[in-house]
């Protein structure tokens, strides 16, 4: 519950910046107004907020503090998805969760790519042409190296690939295979 309040505070901060106490008082009074007049008051409140926002932006043309993406290394898309879920429909939440899972899978693929690069440094005979190409497929530059036969390379590479693939969830494995298939010409 605290997390939901913390995430909602961004929205409250934005609302507080672009409103006045007078407008907030009208919002408090809205439920106490005759029902036939509530619609008109709601429109008037939104009109006042728009008018105040336009005046505020004209008077303060500088960037909002804390809204500069360039000051951060990179935005946390997972956190953004969680914050958007607070204001989303169930179908939108499912889509955001799918996006979060895809982001996690991409991170895993990136980590695997880095791991494979490190493995290439440790075992230089296992050359990789592409980060998504199977580095253990036997199509490497060690074919010309004396003392390395096809059977040895294939069995070593296969066991290492099996070990890495067993670390993945089924969804991550499917995503990896999809990237691997898409990267081939």
Short mmCIF file of N, CA and C in Angstrom, two decimals:
data_model
loop_
_atom_site.label_atom_id
_atom_site.label_comp_id
_atom_site.label_asym_id
_atom_site.label_seq_id
_atom_site.Cartn_x
_atom_site.Cartn_y
_atom_site.Cartn_z
N UNK A 1 0.82 -1.19 0.00
CA UNK A 1 0.00 0.00 0.00
C UNK A 1 0.87 1.26 0.00
N UNK A 2 1.98 1.22 0.74
CA UNK A 2 2.87 2.38 0.78
C UNK A 2 3.45 2.65 -0.60
N UNK A 3 3.74 1.57 -1.35
CA UNK A 3 4.30 1.72 -2.69
C UNK A 3 3.30 2.42 -3.60
N UNK A 4 2.02 2.07 -3.48
CA UNK A 4 0.98 2.69 -4.30
C UNK A 4 0.88 4.17 -3.97
N UNK A 5 0.94 4.52 -2.70
CA UNK A 5 0.88 5.92 -2.29
C UNK A 5 2.11 6.67 -2.79
N UNK A 6 3.28 6.02 -2.71
CA UNK A 6 4.51 6.66 -3.18
C UNK A 6 4.44 6.95 -4.68
N UNK A 7 3.96 5.98 -5.46
CA UNK A 7 3.83 6.17 -6.90
C UNK A 7 2.78 7.22 -7.23
N UNK A 8 1.69 7.24 -6.47
CA UNK A 8 0.63 8.23 -6.70
C UNK A 8 1.11 9.63 -6.33
N UNK A 9 2.14 9.72 -5.53
CA UNK A 9 2.63 11.04 -5.13
C UNK A 9 3.16 11.83 -6.33
N UNK A 10 3.66 11.14 -7.37
CA UNK A 10 4.09 11.85 -8.58
C UNK A 10 2.92 12.57 -9.22
N UNK A 11 1.77 11.90 -9.25
CA UNK A 11 0.57 12.50 -9.83
C UNK A 11 0.10 13.66 -8.94
N UNK A 12 0.13 13.44 -7.63
CA UNK A 12 -0.31 14.50 -6.71
C UNK A 12 0.62 15.71 -6.79
N UNK A 13 1.90 15.47 -6.95
CA UNK A 13 2.86 16.57 -7.09
C UNK A 13 2.56 17.38 -8.35
N UNK A 14 2.32 16.69 -9.45
CA UNK A 14 1.97 17.36 -10.70
C UNK A 14 0.69 18.17 -10.52
N UNK A 15 -0.32 17.55 -9.93
CA UNK A 15 -1.59 18.25 -9.72
C UNK A 15 -1.41 19.47 -8.82
N UNK A 16 -0.59 19.33 -7.79
CA UNK A 16 -0.37 20.46 -6.88
C UNK A 16 0.35 21.61 -7.59
N UNK A 17 1.24 21.29 -8.51
CA UNK A 17 1.99 22.31 -9.22
C UNK A 17 1.09 23.13 -10.15
N UNK A 18 0.13 22.46 -10.76
CA UNK A 18 -0.71 23.14 -11.75
C UNK A 18 -2.11 23.42 -11.26
N UNK A 19 -2.22 23.78 -10.00
CA UNK A 19 -3.51 24.17 -9.46
C UNK A 19 -3.31 25.19 -8.35
N UNK A 20 -4.39 25.72 -7.87
CA UNK A 20 -4.34 26.69 -6.77
C UNK A 20 -5.19 26.17 -5.62
N UNK A 21 -5.06 26.80 -4.48
CA UNK A 21 -5.90 26.43 -3.34
C UNK A 21 -7.37 26.67 -3.64
N UNK A 22 -7.66 27.71 -4.40
CA UNK A 22 -9.04 28.03 -4.77
C UNK A 22 -9.65 26.88 -5.57
N UNK A 23 -8.89 26.36 -6.52
CA UNK A 23 -9.38 25.24 -7.35
C UNK A 23 -9.54 23.99 -6.48
N UNK A 24 -8.61 23.75 -5.58
CA UNK A 24 -8.72 22.59 -4.69
C UNK A 24 -9.97 22.69 -3.80
N UNK A 25 -10.28 23.90 -3.34
CA UNK A 25 -11.49 24.08 -2.53
C UNK A 25 -12.74 23.73 -3.33
N UNK A 26 -12.77 24.11 -4.59
CA UNK A 26 -13.91 23.78 -5.44
C UNK A 26 -14.04 22.26 -5.60
N UNK A 27 -12.91 21.58 -5.71
CA UNK A 27 -12.95 20.11 -5.81
C UNK A 27 -13.51 19.48 -4.54
N UNK A 28 -13.16 20.05 -3.38
CA UNK A 28 -13.69 19.55 -2.11
C UNK A 28 -15.19 19.79 -2.02
N UNK A 29 -15.63 20.91 -2.53
CA UNK A 29 -17.06 21.26 -2.47
C UNK A 29 -17.92 20.50 -3.48
N UNK A 30 -17.32 19.99 -4.52
CA UNK A 30 -18.06 19.36 -5.62
C UNK A 30 -19.09 18.32 -5.16
N UNK A 31 -18.76 17.39 -4.27
CA UNK A 31 -19.78 16.39 -3.87
C UNK A 31 -20.96 16.99 -3.09
N UNK A 32 -20.79 18.19 -2.56
CA UNK A 32 -21.84 18.81 -1.75
C UNK A 32 -22.76 19.72 -2.57
N UNK A 33 -22.46 19.87 -3.82
CA UNK A 33 -23.26 20.72 -4.70
C UNK A 33 -24.43 19.89 -5.24
N UNK A 34 -25.51 20.55 -5.55
CA UNK A 34 -26.68 19.88 -6.13
C UNK A 34 -26.26 19.07 -7.36
N UNK A 35 -26.72 17.80 -7.46
CA UNK A 35 -26.28 16.92 -8.56
C UNK A 35 -26.43 17.53 -9.96
N UNK A 36 -27.44 18.30 -10.19
CA UNK A 36 -27.62 18.88 -11.51
C UNK A 36 -26.56 19.93 -11.83
N UNK A 37 -25.93 20.49 -10.81
CA UNK A 37 -24.90 21.52 -10.99
C UNK A 37 -23.47 20.94 -10.97
N UNK A 38 -23.32 19.69 -10.53
CA UNK A 38 -21.99 19.10 -10.41
C UNK A 38 -21.26 19.04 -11.73
N UNK A 39 -21.96 18.70 -12.80
CA UNK A 39 -21.32 18.62 -14.12
C UNK A 39 -20.77 19.98 -14.53
N UNK A 40 -21.55 21.00 -14.31
CA UNK A 40 -21.12 22.35 -14.69
C UNK A 40 -19.91 22.79 -13.86
N UNK A 41 -19.94 22.48 -12.56
CA UNK A 41 -18.83 22.84 -11.69
C UNK A 41 -17.57 22.06 -12.08
N UNK A 42 -17.73 20.79 -12.44
CA UNK A 42 -16.58 19.98 -12.87
C UNK A 42 -15.93 20.60 -14.11
N UNK A 43 -16.73 21.01 -15.06
CA UNK A 43 -16.20 21.66 -16.27
C UNK A 43 -15.52 22.97 -15.91
N UNK A 44 -16.12 23.73 -15.01
CA UNK A 44 -15.52 25.00 -14.59
C UNK A 44 -14.18 24.77 -13.89
N UNK A 45 -14.10 23.73 -13.06
CA UNK A 45 -12.85 23.41 -12.36
C UNK A 45 -11.77 23.07 -13.38
N UNK A 46 -12.09 22.23 -14.35
CA UNK A 46 -11.10 21.86 -15.37
C UNK A 46 -10.69 23.07 -16.21
N UNK A 47 -11.63 23.94 -16.49
CA UNK A 47 -11.31 25.16 -17.24
C UNK A 47 -10.35 26.04 -16.44
N UNK A 48 -10.61 26.17 -15.14
CA UNK A 48 -9.73 26.98 -14.29
C UNK A 48 -8.33 26.36 -14.22
N UNK A 49 -8.24 25.02 -14.14
CA UNK A 49 -6.94 24.35 -14.12
C UNK A 49 -6.19 24.58 -15.43
N UNK A 50 -6.89 24.49 -16.55
CA UNK A 50 -6.25 24.74 -17.84
C UNK A 50 -5.75 26.18 -17.92
N UNK A 51 -6.58 27.10 -17.53
CA UNK A 51 -6.20 28.52 -17.57
C UNK A 51 -4.99 28.77 -16.66
N UNK A 52 -5.01 28.24 -15.46
CA UNK A 52 -3.90 28.42 -14.53
C UNK A 52 -2.63 27.78 -15.08
N UNK A 53 -2.74 26.58 -15.66
CA UNK A 53 -1.58 25.89 -16.22
C UNK A 53 -0.95 26.70 -17.35
N UNK A 54 -1.78 27.23 -18.22
CA UNK A 54 -1.25 28.03 -19.33
C UNK A 54 -0.55 29.28 -18.81
N UNK A 55 -1.12 29.95 -17.81
CA UNK A 55 -0.47 31.13 -17.22
C UNK A 55 0.84 30.74 -16.54
N UNK A 56 0.82 29.64 -15.81
CA UNK A 56 2.01 29.19 -15.10
C UNK A 56 3.15 28.89 -16.07
N UNK A 57 2.84 28.20 -17.16
CA UNK A 57 3.87 27.83 -18.13
C UNK A 57 4.43 29.09 -18.81
N UNK A 58 3.58 30.06 -19.09
CA UNK A 58 4.07 31.31 -19.69
C UNK A 58 5.00 32.06 -18.73
N UNK A 59 4.67 32.07 -17.47
CA UNK A 59 5.47 32.80 -16.48
C UNK A 59 6.74 32.05 -16.08
N UNK A 60 6.74 30.74 -16.22
CA UNK A 60 7.87 29.90 -15.83
C UNK A 60 8.27 29.02 -17.00
N UNK A 61 8.97 29.57 -17.99
CA UNK A 61 9.30 28.80 -19.19
C UNK A 61 10.43 27.78 -19.01
N UNK A 62 10.97 27.69 -17.81
CA UNK A 62 12.08 26.76 -17.57
C UNK A 62 11.56 25.34 -17.39
N UNK A 63 12.49 24.41 -17.41
CA UNK A 63 12.17 22.98 -17.27
C UNK A 63 11.76 22.68 -15.85
N UNK A 64 10.83 21.75 -15.70
CA UNK A 64 10.39 21.34 -14.38
C UNK A 64 11.50 20.56 -13.69
N UNK A 65 11.72 20.82 -12.43
CA UNK A 65 12.74 20.11 -11.66
C UNK A 65 12.34 18.66 -11.53
N UNK A 66 13.27 17.75 -11.78
CA UNK A 66 13.01 16.33 -11.65
C UNK A 66 12.36 15.70 -12.86
N UNK A 67 12.14 16.47 -13.92
CA UNK A 67 11.51 15.92 -15.12
C UNK A 67 12.48 15.83 -16.27
N UNK A 68 13.76 15.86 -15.99
CA UNK A 68 14.78 15.83 -17.04
C UNK A 68 15.29 14.41 -17.19
N UNK A 69 14.94 13.76 -18.29
CA UNK A 69 15.42 12.40 -18.52
C UNK A 69 16.91 12.35 -18.81
N UNK A 70 17.46 13.46 -19.32
CA UNK A 70 18.88 13.44 -19.67
C UNK A 70 19.77 13.41 -18.42
N UNK A 71 19.23 13.79 -17.27
CA UNK A 71 20.04 13.78 -16.05
C UNK A 71 20.21 12.35 -15.52
N UNK A 72 19.29 11.46 -15.88
CA UNK A 72 19.41 10.08 -15.45
C UNK A 72 20.19 9.30 -16.49
N UNK A 73 20.78 8.17 -16.05
CA UNK A 73 21.49 7.32 -16.99
C UNK A 73 20.51 6.79 -18.02
N UNK A 74 19.50 6.09 -17.56
CA UNK A 74 18.43 5.64 -18.44
C UNK A 74 17.20 5.44 -17.58
N UNK A 75 16.02 5.66 -18.15
CA UNK A 75 14.81 5.52 -17.34
C UNK A 75 14.55 4.07 -16.96
N UNK A 76 13.97 3.87 -15.80
CA UNK A 76 13.61 2.54 -15.33
C UNK A 76 12.23 2.21 -15.89
N UNK A 77 12.21 1.48 -17.00
CA UNK A 77 10.95 1.18 -17.68
C UNK A 77 10.07 0.25 -16.86
N UNK A 78 10.67 -0.62 -16.08
CA UNK A 78 9.89 -1.49 -15.20
C UNK A 78 9.11 -0.68 -14.17
N UNK A 79 9.78 0.29 -13.58
CA UNK A 79 9.12 1.15 -12.60
C UNK A 79 8.02 1.97 -13.27
N UNK A 80 8.29 2.44 -14.47
CA UNK A 80 7.28 3.20 -15.22
C UNK A 80 6.05 2.35 -15.46
N UNK A 81 6.23 1.10 -15.86
CA UNK A 81 5.09 0.19 -16.08
C UNK A 81 4.27 0.02 -14.80
N UNK A 82 4.96 -0.16 -13.67
CA UNK A 82 4.26 -0.32 -12.39
C UNK A 82 3.44 0.93 -12.05
N UNK A 83 4.02 2.11 -12.30
CA UNK A 83 3.30 3.34 -12.01
C UNK A 83 2.09 3.50 -12.92
N UNK A 84 2.23 3.12 -14.18
CA UNK A 84 1.11 3.23 -15.11
C UNK A 84 -0.01 2.25 -14.76
N UNK A 85 0.34 1.12 -14.15
CA UNK A 85 -0.67 0.13 -13.76
C UNK A 85 -1.68 0.71 -12.77
N UNK A 86 -1.26 1.67 -11.98
CA UNK A 86 -2.17 2.28 -10.99
C UNK A 86 -3.37 2.94 -11.65
N UNK A 87 -3.22 3.36 -12.90
CA UNK A 87 -4.27 4.12 -13.58
C UNK A 87 -4.77 3.41 -14.83
N UNK A 88 -4.54 2.12 -14.91
CA UNK A 88 -4.85 1.37 -16.12
C UNK A 88 -6.01 0.40 -15.92
N UNK A 89 -6.65 0.04 -17.03
CA UNK A 89 -7.70 -0.96 -17.01
C UNK A 89 -7.05 -2.34 -16.90
N UNK A 90 -7.84 -3.37 -16.57
CA UNK A 90 -7.26 -4.72 -16.48
C UNK A 90 -6.56 -5.16 -17.77
N UNK A 91 -7.13 -4.85 -18.93
CA UNK A 91 -6.48 -5.21 -20.19
C UNK A 91 -5.16 -4.47 -20.37
N UNK A 92 -5.15 -3.20 -20.01
CA UNK A 92 -3.91 -2.42 -20.12
C UNK A 92 -2.86 -2.94 -19.15
N UNK A 93 -3.31 -3.36 -17.97
CA UNK A 93 -2.38 -3.92 -16.98
C UNK A 93 -1.73 -5.19 -17.53
N UNK A 94 -2.53 -6.04 -18.20
CA UNK A 94 -1.96 -7.25 -18.80
C UNK A 94 -0.90 -6.88 -19.84
N UNK A 95 -1.19 -5.87 -20.66
CA UNK A 95 -0.22 -5.44 -21.67
C UNK A 95 1.04 -4.90 -21.02
N UNK A 96 0.88 -4.11 -19.95
CA UNK A 96 2.05 -3.57 -19.25
C UNK A 96 2.86 -4.69 -18.61
N UNK A 97 2.18 -5.71 -18.07
CA UNK A 97 2.89 -6.84 -17.48
C UNK A 97 3.65 -7.61 -18.56
N UNK A 98 3.04 -7.76 -19.74
CA UNK A 98 3.74 -8.41 -20.85
C UNK A 98 4.98 -7.61 -21.24
N UNK A 99 4.85 -6.29 -21.26
CA UNK A 99 5.98 -5.43 -21.58
C UNK A 99 7.08 -5.59 -20.53
N UNK A 100 6.69 -5.64 -19.25
CA UNK A 100 7.67 -5.84 -18.19
C UNK A 100 8.39 -7.18 -18.37
N UNK A 101 7.63 -8.24 -18.69
CA UNK A 101 8.25 -9.55 -18.90
C UNK A 101 9.20 -9.52 -20.09
N UNK A 102 8.80 -8.82 -21.14
CA UNK A 102 9.67 -8.71 -22.31
C UNK A 102 10.95 -7.95 -21.96
N UNK A 103 10.82 -6.89 -21.16
CA UNK A 103 12.00 -6.13 -20.74
C UNK A 103 12.93 -7.01 -19.91
N UNK A 104 12.37 -7.81 -19.02
CA UNK A 104 13.19 -8.72 -18.22
C UNK A 104 13.90 -9.73 -19.11
N UNK A 105 13.17 -10.23 -20.11
CA UNK A 105 13.77 -11.19 -21.04
C UNK A 105 14.90 -10.54 -21.82
N UNK A 106 14.69 -9.31 -22.27
CA UNK A 106 15.74 -8.61 -23.00
C UNK A 106 16.97 -8.40 -22.12
N UNK A 107 16.74 -8.09 -20.86
CA UNK A 107 17.86 -7.94 -19.92
C UNK A 107 18.61 -9.26 -19.79
N UNK A 108 17.86 -10.36 -19.71
CA UNK A 108 18.47 -11.67 -19.60
C UNK A 108 19.28 -12.00 -20.85
N UNK A 109 18.72 -11.69 -22.02
CA UNK A 109 19.44 -11.93 -23.27
C UNK A 109 20.71 -11.10 -23.31
N UNK A 110 20.61 -9.85 -22.85
CA UNK A 110 21.80 -8.99 -22.82
C UNK A 110 22.84 -9.57 -21.85
N UNK A 111 22.40 -10.04 -20.70
CA UNK A 111 23.32 -10.66 -19.75
C UNK A 111 23.96 -11.91 -20.35
N UNK A 112 23.14 -12.70 -21.07
CA UNK A 112 23.68 -13.90 -21.70
C UNK A 112 24.70 -13.52 -22.76
N UNK A 113 24.42 -12.45 -23.49
CA UNK A 113 25.36 -11.99 -24.51
C UNK A 113 26.68 -11.59 -23.87
N UNK A 114 26.59 -10.89 -22.73
CA UNK A 114 27.81 -10.50 -22.02
C UNK A 114 28.53 -11.73 -21.49
N UNK A 115 27.76 -12.71 -20.98
CA UNK A 115 28.37 -13.93 -20.49
C UNK A 115 29.07 -14.67 -21.62
N UNK A 116 28.43 -14.69 -22.77
CA UNK A 116 29.03 -15.38 -23.91
C UNK A 116 30.28 -14.65 -24.39
N UNK A 117 30.27 -13.34 -24.30
CA UNK A 117 31.47 -12.57 -24.65
C UNK A 117 32.60 -12.90 -23.69
N UNK A 118 32.25 -13.00 -22.41
CA UNK A 118 33.26 -13.36 -21.41
C UNK A 118 33.76 -14.77 -21.66
N UNK A 119 32.84 -15.67 -22.04
CA UNK A 119 33.25 -17.04 -22.34
C UNK A 119 34.18 -17.05 -23.55
N UNK A 120 33.92 -16.17 -24.51
CA UNK A 120 34.78 -16.10 -25.69
C UNK A 120 36.18 -15.65 -25.30
N UNK A 121 36.27 -14.74 -24.33
CA UNK A 121 37.59 -14.31 -23.86
C UNK A 121 38.31 -15.44 -23.15
N UNK A 122 37.56 -16.23 -22.38
CA UNK A 122 38.17 -17.35 -21.66
C UNK A 122 38.54 -18.47 -22.62
N UNK A 123 37.64 -18.73 -23.55
CA UNK A 123 37.85 -19.79 -24.55
C UNK A 123 37.88 -19.15 -25.93
N UNK A 124 39.01 -18.60 -26.35
CA UNK A 124 39.08 -17.87 -27.62
C UNK A 124 38.77 -18.73 -28.84
N UNK A 125 38.83 -20.07 -28.69
CA UNK A 125 38.52 -20.94 -29.82
C UNK A 125 37.04 -20.92 -30.17
N UNK A 126 36.21 -20.42 -29.25
CA UNK A 126 34.78 -20.35 -29.49
C UNK A 126 34.44 -18.95 -29.99
N UNK A 127 34.57 -18.71 -31.27
CA UNK A 127 34.35 -17.37 -31.84
C UNK A 127 32.87 -17.15 -32.09
N UNK A 128 32.42 -15.90 -31.88
CA UNK A 128 31.03 -15.52 -32.14
C UNK A 128 31.01 -14.44 -33.20
N UNK A 129 30.18 -14.66 -34.22
CA UNK A 129 30.02 -13.63 -35.24
C UNK A 129 28.94 -12.63 -34.84
N UNK A 130 27.96 -13.05 -34.08
CA UNK A 130 26.83 -12.20 -33.72
C UNK A 130 26.45 -12.50 -32.28
N UNK A 131 26.00 -11.51 -31.51
CA UNK A 131 25.64 -11.78 -30.13
C UNK A 131 24.43 -12.69 -30.00
N UNK A 132 23.61 -12.81 -31.06
CA UNK A 132 22.44 -13.66 -30.98
C UNK A 132 22.62 -14.96 -31.76
N UNK A 133 23.75 -15.11 -32.39
CA UNK A 133 24.01 -16.35 -33.11
C UNK A 133 24.51 -17.37 -32.10
N UNK A 134 24.20 -18.62 -32.33
CA UNK A 134 24.63 -19.67 -31.42
C UNK A 134 26.15 -19.79 -31.47
N UNK A 135 26.84 -19.41 -30.41
CA UNK A 135 28.29 -19.42 -30.43
C UNK A 135 28.86 -20.83 -30.39
N UNK A 136 28.04 -21.80 -30.12
CA UNK A 136 28.52 -23.16 -29.97
C UNK A 136 28.05 -24.06 -31.10
N UNK A 137 27.74 -23.46 -32.23
CA UNK A 137 27.17 -24.25 -33.32
C UNK A 137 28.22 -25.01 -34.10
N UNK A 138 29.48 -24.79 -33.85
CA UNK A 138 30.54 -25.48 -34.58
C UNK A 138 30.98 -24.70 -35.80
N UNK A 139 30.35 -23.55 -36.08
CA UNK A 139 30.73 -22.73 -37.23
C UNK A 139 31.67 -21.64 -36.76
N UNK A 140 32.79 -22.02 -36.19
CA UNK A 140 33.69 -21.01 -35.66
C UNK A 140 35.03 -21.08 -36.36
N UNK A 141 35.87 -20.15 -35.98
CA UNK A 141 37.17 -20.03 -36.64
C UNK A 141 38.17 -21.07 -36.17
N UNK A 142 37.82 -21.88 -35.18
CA UNK A 142 38.78 -22.86 -34.67
C UNK A 142 38.87 -24.08 -35.56
N UNK A 143 38.10 -24.11 -36.64
CA UNK A 143 38.15 -25.26 -37.54
C UNK A 143 39.53 -25.42 -38.15
N UNK A 144 40.25 -24.32 -38.32
CA UNK A 144 41.58 -24.37 -38.91
C UNK A 144 42.67 -24.58 -37.86
N UNK A 145 42.28 -24.57 -36.58
CA UNK A 145 43.26 -24.70 -35.51
C UNK A 145 43.66 -26.16 -35.36
N UNK A 146 44.97 -26.47 -35.35
CA UNK A 146 45.41 -27.85 -35.18
C UNK A 146 44.97 -28.39 -33.83
N UNK A 147 44.57 -29.65 -33.79
CA UNK A 147 44.20 -30.27 -32.52
C UNK A 147 42.74 -30.08 -32.14
N UNK A 148 41.97 -29.36 -32.93
CA UNK A 148 40.56 -29.15 -32.65
C UNK A 148 39.75 -29.85 -33.74
N UNK A 149 39.12 -30.93 -33.38
CA UNK A 149 38.29 -31.58 -34.38
C UNK A 149 36.83 -31.17 -34.16
N UNK A 150 36.01 -31.41 -35.15
CA UNK A 150 34.60 -30.99 -35.14
C UNK A 150 33.83 -31.60 -33.97
N UNK A 151 34.07 -32.86 -33.66
CA UNK A 151 33.35 -33.55 -32.61
C UNK A 151 33.63 -32.93 -31.25
N UNK A 152 34.88 -32.61 -30.96
CA UNK A 152 35.24 -32.02 -29.67
C UNK A 152 34.59 -30.65 -29.51
N UNK A 153 34.67 -29.81 -30.55
CA UNK A 153 34.08 -28.47 -30.47
C UNK A 153 32.58 -28.55 -30.29
N UNK A 154 31.92 -29.40 -31.04
CA UNK A 154 30.47 -29.51 -30.98
C UNK A 154 30.02 -29.99 -29.61
N UNK A 155 30.69 -31.00 -29.04
CA UNK A 155 30.28 -31.52 -27.73
C UNK A 155 30.55 -30.50 -26.62
N UNK A 156 31.69 -29.79 -26.68
CA UNK A 156 31.98 -28.76 -25.68
C UNK A 156 30.95 -27.64 -25.78
N UNK A 157 30.73 -27.18 -27.00
CA UNK A 157 29.80 -26.08 -27.21
C UNK A 157 28.38 -26.45 -26.84
N UNK A 158 27.99 -27.67 -27.16
CA UNK A 158 26.65 -28.13 -26.87
C UNK A 158 26.41 -28.19 -25.36
N UNK A 159 27.36 -28.70 -24.61
CA UNK A 159 27.18 -28.78 -23.16
C UNK A 159 27.15 -27.39 -22.53
N UNK A 160 27.97 -26.47 -23.03
CA UNK A 160 27.95 -25.10 -22.49
C UNK A 160 26.63 -24.41 -22.83
N UNK A 161 26.16 -24.60 -24.06
CA UNK A 161 24.89 -24.00 -24.46
C UNK A 161 23.75 -24.58 -23.63
N UNK A 162 23.77 -25.90 -23.43
CA UNK A 162 22.75 -26.54 -22.61
C UNK A 162 22.75 -25.96 -21.20
N UNK A 163 23.94 -25.75 -20.64
CA UNK A 163 24.05 -25.20 -19.30
C UNK A 163 23.44 -23.80 -19.25
N UNK A 164 23.77 -22.97 -20.23
CA UNK A 164 23.23 -21.61 -20.26
C UNK A 164 21.72 -21.62 -20.51
N UNK A 165 21.26 -22.45 -21.40
CA UNK A 165 19.83 -22.50 -21.71
C UNK A 165 19.02 -23.01 -20.52
N UNK A 166 19.60 -23.89 -19.70
CA UNK A 166 18.89 -24.39 -18.52
C UNK A 166 18.72 -23.31 -17.46
N UNK A 167 19.46 -22.24 -17.55
CA UNK A 167 19.33 -21.13 -16.60
C UNK A 167 18.12 -20.26 -16.93
N UNK A 168 17.59 -20.41 -18.12
CA UNK A 168 16.49 -19.56 -18.58
C UNK A 168 15.14 -20.18 -18.24
N UNK A 169 14.15 -19.30 -18.04
CA UNK A 169 12.77 -19.78 -17.91
C UNK A 169 12.29 -20.14 -19.31
N UNK A 170 11.21 -20.88 -19.43
CA UNK A 170 10.71 -21.23 -20.77
C UNK A 170 10.41 -19.99 -21.62
N UNK A 171 9.87 -18.94 -21.01
CA UNK A 171 9.58 -17.72 -21.77
C UNK A 171 10.87 -17.07 -22.26
N UNK A 172 11.88 -17.04 -21.40
CA UNK A 172 13.16 -16.45 -21.78
C UNK A 172 13.82 -17.27 -22.88
N UNK A 173 13.72 -18.59 -22.79
CA UNK A 173 14.30 -19.46 -23.80
C UNK A 173 13.62 -19.22 -25.16
N UNK A 174 12.30 -19.09 -25.14
CA UNK A 174 11.56 -18.81 -26.38
C UNK A 174 12.00 -17.48 -26.97
N UNK A 175 12.13 -16.46 -26.12
CA UNK A 175 12.55 -15.14 -26.59
C UNK A 175 13.96 -15.19 -27.16
N UNK A 176 14.85 -15.93 -26.50
CA UNK A 176 16.22 -16.05 -27.00
C UNK A 176 16.23 -16.72 -28.37
N UNK A 177 15.47 -17.80 -28.49
CA UNK A 177 15.41 -18.50 -29.77
C UNK A 177 14.82 -17.61 -30.86
N UNK A 178 13.84 -16.78 -30.49
CA UNK A 178 13.26 -15.87 -31.46
C UNK A 178 14.32 -14.86 -31.93
N UNK A 179 15.09 -14.31 -31.01
CA UNK A 179 16.15 -13.38 -31.39
C UNK A 179 17.21 -14.08 -32.22
N UNK A 180 17.51 -15.29 -31.85
CA UNK A 180 18.53 -16.04 -32.60
C UNK A 180 18.08 -16.27 -34.03
N UNK A 181 16.82 -16.64 -34.22
CA UNK A 181 16.29 -16.89 -35.55
C UNK A 181 16.17 -15.60 -36.37
N UNK A 182 15.83 -14.50 -35.71
CA UNK A 182 15.69 -13.22 -36.42
C UNK A 182 17.02 -12.61 -36.83
N UNK A 183 18.10 -12.99 -36.15
CA UNK A 183 19.39 -12.38 -36.45
C UNK A 183 20.10 -13.08 -37.60
N UNK A 184 19.62 -14.23 -38.00
CA UNK A 184 20.25 -14.94 -39.11
C UNK A 184 19.78 -14.35 -40.43
N UNK A 185 20.71 -14.15 -41.41
CA UNK A 185 20.33 -13.53 -42.68
C UNK A 185 19.40 -14.39 -43.51
#
